[in-house]
């Protein structure tokens, strides 16, 4: 079995010490991005060694009292095309049945997230919010996920489940096209991703400056908060921003100002935010926050601003 995918992007293996360092910094939840497709055989059986290692990592956080989101990440079998739906549905049912059975005894502190950014990869629809076909197939796969987990019984009958719109896109067109699955437990959480404003947060070579007194800087954040409140929160549907962040551009002061505004804006409407940390500090998408080799935080001012913002009500 290939279990080297745990050390993608040059990262070391996850340790209990890393998770405790995250908790000690003030976080009460972690999201564990996990790829399953390349650890399954032709009959969609998950390799036992891989499942055991994922369980071990989940336990690092779960046993430390943290909330844990376990997902399906960087999969290549669940692309939301109509002619792929039956095959994707079959794999989804098999994989989530095995995962849910494995964790059926865990409390509601373990949350399952059905898909990560399901989209038409490599097309002009990839990040644009999708089209009718892509959004419809995502809605149906969300339903397959919910039905599959609920059918396994035990604590999975009531466990919180996260579902996403097309590509987890936080634009109005994608979010308004999300059809919440039927769920007998009525315990669904909508997940969207928000690296905004794009030029500051995600664009390599984009802006390295952000100020809370400039409407051009705050507009995208304010617009998303309004839309999440209108589409979901006001209707009693919970929301989590499953990924967010602003990559390092040697601009910690600006990132800190952004973080306090971002986290406080969503905290006030009851939306928890999960920072994306890919462990990268040089080159590419530099979203690293904690050095996983020494378990030390690289940007103390940024972390302080995040915690301050998240505490605002």
PDB file of N, CA and C in Angstrom, residues 110-154:
ATOM      1  N   UNK A 110     -16.757  14.084  16.171  1.00  0.00           N
ATOM      2  CA  UNK A 110     -16.250  13.692  14.861  1.00  0.00           C
ATOM      3  C   UNK A 110     -17.320  14.003  13.817  1.00  0.00           C
ATOM      4  N   UNK A 111     -16.941  14.796  12.829  1.00  0.00           N
ATOM      5  CA  UNK A 111     -17.837  15.240  11.768  1.00  0.00           C
ATOM      6  C   UNK A 111     -17.319  14.676  10.448  1.00  0.00           C
ATOM      7  N   UNK A 112     -18.207  14.197   9.620  1.00  0.00           N
ATOM      8  CA  UNK A 112     -17.818  13.712   8.294  1.00  0.00           C
ATOM      9  C   UNK A 112     -18.147  14.772   7.243  1.00  0.00           C
ATOM     10  N   UNK A 113     -17.240  14.938   6.296  1.00  0.00           N
ATOM     11  CA  UNK A 113     -17.431  15.855   5.173  1.00  0.00           C
ATOM     12  C   UNK A 113     -17.364  15.046   3.886  1.00  0.00           C
ATOM     13  N   UNK A 114     -18.444  15.059   3.119  1.00  0.00           N
ATOM     14  CA  UNK A 114     -18.594  14.130   2.011  1.00  0.00           C
ATOM     15  C   UNK A 114     -17.618  14.297   0.867  1.00  0.00           C
ATOM     16  N   UNK A 115     -17.356  15.555   0.470  1.00  0.00           N
ATOM     17  CA  UNK A 115     -16.490  15.802  -0.686  1.00  0.00           C
ATOM     18  C   UNK A 115     -15.727  17.100  -0.474  1.00  0.00           C
ATOM     19  N   UNK A 116     -14.597  17.215  -1.152  1.00  0.00           N
ATOM     20  CA  UNK A 116     -13.828  18.451  -1.158  1.00  0.00           C
ATOM     21  C   UNK A 116     -13.784  19.023  -2.574  1.00  0.00           C
ATOM     22  N   UNK A 117     -14.409  20.168  -2.782  1.00  0.00           N
ATOM     23  CA  UNK A 117     -14.326  20.890  -4.059  1.00  0.00           C
ATOM     24  C   UNK A 117     -14.607  20.011  -5.287  1.00  0.00           C
ATOM     25  N   UNK A 118     -15.729  19.293  -5.326  1.00  0.00           N
ATOM     26  CA  UNK A 118     -16.062  18.495  -6.522  1.00  0.00           C
ATOM     27  C   UNK A 118     -16.365  19.426  -7.692  1.00  0.00           C
ATOM     28  N   UNK A 119     -15.669  19.220  -8.808  1.00  0.00           N
ATOM     29  CA  UNK A 119     -15.728  20.213  -9.886  1.00  0.00           C
ATOM     30  C   UNK A 119     -15.266  19.599 -11.198  1.00  0.00           C
ATOM     31  N   UNK A 120     -15.460  20.349 -12.274  1.00  0.00           N
ATOM     32  CA  UNK A 120     -14.981  19.946 -13.603  1.00  0.00           C
ATOM     33  C   UNK A 120     -13.540  20.421 -13.758  1.00  0.00           C
ATOM     34  N   UNK A 121     -12.624  19.570 -13.349  1.00  0.00           N
ATOM     35  CA  UNK A 121     -11.208  19.956 -13.321  1.00  0.00           C
ATOM     36  C   UNK A 121     -10.694  20.232 -14.740  1.00  0.00           C
ATOM     37  N   UNK A 122      -9.950  21.311 -14.858  1.00  0.00           N
ATOM     38  CA  UNK A 122      -9.306  21.622 -16.127  1.00  0.00           C
ATOM     39  C   UNK A 122     -10.200  22.230 -17.181  1.00  0.00           C
ATOM     40  N   UNK A 123     -11.416  22.628 -16.800  1.00  0.00           N
ATOM     41  CA  UNK A 123     -12.334  23.269 -17.745  1.00  0.00           C
ATOM     42  C   UNK A 123     -12.592  24.701 -17.307  1.00  0.00           C
ATOM     43  N   UNK A 124     -13.260  25.470 -18.167  1.00  0.00           N
ATOM     44  CA  UNK A 124     -13.563  26.843 -17.785  1.00  0.00           C
ATOM     45  C   UNK A 124     -14.684  26.912 -16.753  1.00  0.00           C
ATOM     46  N   UNK A 125     -15.272  25.754 -16.433  1.00  0.00           N
ATOM     47  CA  UNK A 125     -16.281  25.689 -15.369  1.00  0.00           C
ATOM     48  C   UNK A 125     -15.661  25.374 -14.005  1.00  0.00           C
ATOM     49  N   UNK A 126     -14.351  25.148 -13.952  1.00  0.00           N
ATOM     50  CA  UNK A 126     -13.751  24.608 -12.727  1.00  0.00           C
ATOM     51  C   UNK A 126     -13.995  25.503 -11.521  1.00  0.00           C
ATOM     52  N   UNK A 127     -13.663  26.778 -11.647  1.00  0.00           N
ATOM     53  CA  UNK A 127     -13.749  27.687 -10.498  1.00  0.00           C
ATOM     54  C   UNK A 127     -14.779  28.797 -10.691  1.00  0.00           C
ATOM     55  N   UNK A 128     -15.596  28.680 -11.731  1.00  0.00           N
ATOM     56  CA  UNK A 128     -16.522  29.765 -12.056  1.00  0.00           C
ATOM     57  C   UNK A 128     -17.856  29.648 -11.331  1.00  0.00           C
ATOM     58  N   UNK A 129     -18.033  28.602 -10.547  1.00  0.00           N
ATOM     59  CA  UNK A 129     -19.328  28.364  -9.904  1.00  0.00           C
ATOM     60  C   UNK A 129     -20.117  27.265 -10.570  1.00  0.00           C
ATOM     61  N   UNK A 130     -19.591  26.755 -11.691  1.00  0.00           N
ATOM     62  CA  UNK A 130     -20.194  25.586 -12.308  1.00  0.00           C
ATOM     63  C   UNK A 130     -21.341  25.901 -13.243  1.00  0.00           C
ATOM     64  N   UNK A 131     -21.912  24.830 -13.793  1.00  0.00           N
ATOM     65  CA  UNK A 131     -23.080  24.929 -14.667  1.00  0.00           C
ATOM     66  C   UNK A 131     -24.168  24.017 -14.115  1.00  0.00           C
ATOM     67  N   UNK A 132     -25.310  23.971 -14.804  1.00  0.00           N
ATOM     68  CA  UNK A 132     -26.444  23.209 -14.280  1.00  0.00           C
ATOM     69  C   UNK A 132     -26.101  21.740 -14.071  1.00  0.00           C
ATOM     70  N   UNK A 133     -25.401  21.138 -15.036  1.00  0.00           N
ATOM     71  CA  UNK A 133     -25.073  19.715 -14.925  1.00  0.00           C
ATOM     72  C   UNK A 133     -24.166  19.450 -13.723  1.00  0.00           C
ATOM     73  N   UNK A 134     -23.092  20.206 -13.611  1.00  0.00           N
ATOM     74  CA  UNK A 134     -22.156  20.002 -12.515  1.00  0.00           C
ATOM     75  C   UNK A 134     -22.797  20.213 -11.156  1.00  0.00           C
ATOM     76  N   UNK A 135     -23.599  21.267 -11.045  1.00  0.00           N
ATOM     77  CA  UNK A 135     -24.229  21.570  -9.750  1.00  0.00           C
ATOM     78  C   UNK A 135     -25.269  20.522  -9.384  1.00  0.00           C
ATOM     79  N   UNK A 136     -25.992  20.024 -10.382  1.00  0.00           N
ATOM     80  CA  UNK A 136     -27.003  18.999 -10.125  1.00  0.00           C
ATOM     81  C   UNK A 136     -26.350  17.699  -9.655  1.00  0.00           C
ATOM     82  N   UNK A 137     -25.254  17.313 -10.291  1.00  0.00           N
ATOM     83  CA  UNK A 137     -24.588  16.063  -9.906  1.00  0.00           C
ATOM     84  C   UNK A 137     -23.994  16.191  -8.498  1.00  0.00           C
ATOM     85  N   UNK A 138     -23.442  17.344  -8.163  1.00  0.00           N
ATOM     86  CA  UNK A 138     -22.938  17.552  -6.797  1.00  0.00           C
ATOM     87  C   UNK A 138     -24.076  17.401  -5.791  1.00  0.00           C
ATOM     88  N   UNK A 139     -25.232  17.996  -6.082  1.00  0.00           N
ATOM     89  CA  UNK A 139     -26.376  17.867  -5.174  1.00  0.00           C
ATOM     90  C   UNK A 139     -26.752  16.403  -4.966  1.00  0.00           C
ATOM     91  N   UNK A 140     -26.750  15.629  -6.032  1.00  0.00           N
ATOM     92  CA  UNK A 140     -27.130  14.216  -5.927  1.00  0.00           C
ATOM     93  C   UNK A 140     -26.069  13.403  -5.197  1.00  0.00           C
ATOM     94  N   UNK A 141     -24.794  13.728  -5.402  1.00  0.00           N
ATOM     95  CA  UNK A 141     -23.736  13.027  -4.663  1.00  0.00           C
ATOM     96  C   UNK A 141     -23.778  13.378  -3.178  1.00  0.00           C
ATOM     97  N   UNK A 142     -24.125  14.624  -2.869  1.00  0.00           N
ATOM     98  CA  UNK A 142     -24.323  15.002  -1.458  1.00  0.00           C
ATOM     99  C   UNK A 142     -25.394  14.115  -0.822  1.00  0.00           C
ATOM    100  N   UNK A 143     -26.479  13.868  -1.559  1.00  0.00           N
ATOM    101  CA  UNK A 143     -27.556  13.030  -1.035  1.00  0.00           C
ATOM    102  C   UNK A 143     -27.090  11.586  -0.840  1.00  0.00           C
ATOM    103  N   UNK A 144     -26.309  11.075  -1.791  1.00  0.00           N
ATOM    104  CA  UNK A 144     -25.765   9.715  -1.654  1.00  0.00           C
ATOM    105  C   UNK A 144     -24.916   9.612  -0.390  1.00  0.00           C
ATOM    106  N   UNK A 145     -24.083  10.617  -0.158  1.00  0.00           N
ATOM    107  CA  UNK A 145     -23.232  10.645   1.033  1.00  0.00           C
ATOM    108  C   UNK A 145     -24.066  10.591   2.304  1.00  0.00           C
ATOM    109  N   UNK A 146     -25.071  11.451   2.402  1.00  0.00           N
ATOM    110  CA  UNK A 146     -25.902  11.498   3.613  1.00  0.00           C
ATOM    111  C   UNK A 146     -26.637  10.183   3.813  1.00  0.00           C
ATOM    112  N   UNK A 147     -27.254   9.673   2.753  1.00  0.00           N
ATOM    113  CA  UNK A 147     -27.989   8.408   2.864  1.00  0.00           C
ATOM    114  C   UNK A 147     -27.071   7.273   3.309  1.00  0.00           C
ATOM    115  N   UNK A 148     -25.865   7.244   2.763  1.00  0.00           N
ATOM    116  CA  UNK A 148     -24.920   6.162   3.063  1.00  0.00           C
ATOM    117  C   UNK A 148     -24.503   6.185   4.523  1.00  0.00           C
ATOM    118  N   UNK A 149     -24.133   7.346   5.022  1.00  0.00           N
ATOM    119  CA  UNK A 149     -23.694   7.436   6.419  1.00  0.00           C
ATOM    120  C   UNK A 149     -24.845   7.126   7.368  1.00  0.00           C
ATOM    121  N   UNK A 150     -26.007   7.696   7.106  1.00  0.00           N
ATOM    122  CA  UNK A 150     -27.158   7.459   8.002  1.00  0.00           C
ATOM    123  C   UNK A 150     -27.519   5.974   8.058  1.00  0.00           C
ATOM    124  N   UNK A 151     -27.354   5.278   6.949  1.00  0.00           N
ATOM    125  CA  UNK A 151     -27.746   3.865   6.885  1.00  0.00           C
ATOM    126  C   UNK A 151     -26.869   2.973   7.749  1.00  0.00           C
ATOM    127  N   UNK A 152     -25.686   3.453   8.140  1.00  0.00           N
ATOM    128  CA  UNK A 152     -24.792   2.618   8.945  1.00  0.00           C
ATOM    129  C   UNK A 152     -25.192   2.590  10.415  1.00  0.00           C
ATOM    130  N   UNK A 153     -26.103   3.458  10.828  1.00  0.00           N
ATOM    131  CA  UNK A 153     -26.642   3.406  12.187  1.00  0.00           C
ATOM    132  C   UNK A 153     -25.647   3.819  13.254  1.00  0.00           C
ATOM    133  N   UNK A 154     -25.914   3.375  14.485  1.00  0.00           N
ATOM    134  CA  UNK A 154     -25.069   3.783  15.612  1.00  0.00           C
ATOM    135  C   UNK A 154     -25.066   5.302  15.745  1.00  0.00           C
TER     136      UNK A 154
END
